[in-house]
C-alpha angles and dihedrals in degrees: 000000000000118000118200121188121193126206140164103071123133144122116309133170122249107278092027129118140236137180122216125203131201114193117191136206135187088026141069103235098204087069089063145067107237131196145184125225134177134203120201122200111282094009139099119261109264133197113249106174143348140195126202124229123279096281095083108347090216113171135209130196136196116246095249096058101033113127092015105060128052124197117200142156139224106202095187089058092039088230138130125208140204113198108198118198130178092021118202131198088249088063088067107122144109104274119214129192116215140181131204134236088209114089093225110018113202101181133045087243089063089077113090113163118074141191123221094259135233130239124248119184122180113199144138 
């Protein structure tokens, strides 16, 4: 069973940057599509960004983060990253990485294995 461990969260001022990491064990990440989700207090979890498996490495971003966030993977380190720039208070949430048991996921609901999350707080 895949294990995912997120890190890199913290407190940052508006306009600042953070890079989240998601390290995997018991699975080779480049065989899987990966995604980042977030859940703010009182809100449902939402998809933020995803990256396809190694074959084409295409990416997709939610409209709210497009142009500010970048998802990438380092296959040698079996790690996926989320670079977050231009952070806003509304980006405050617990961020989760996830993988899918489906070879080519097409919906956020296709992602079904989760890490424990890392807190990101954007505040002055």
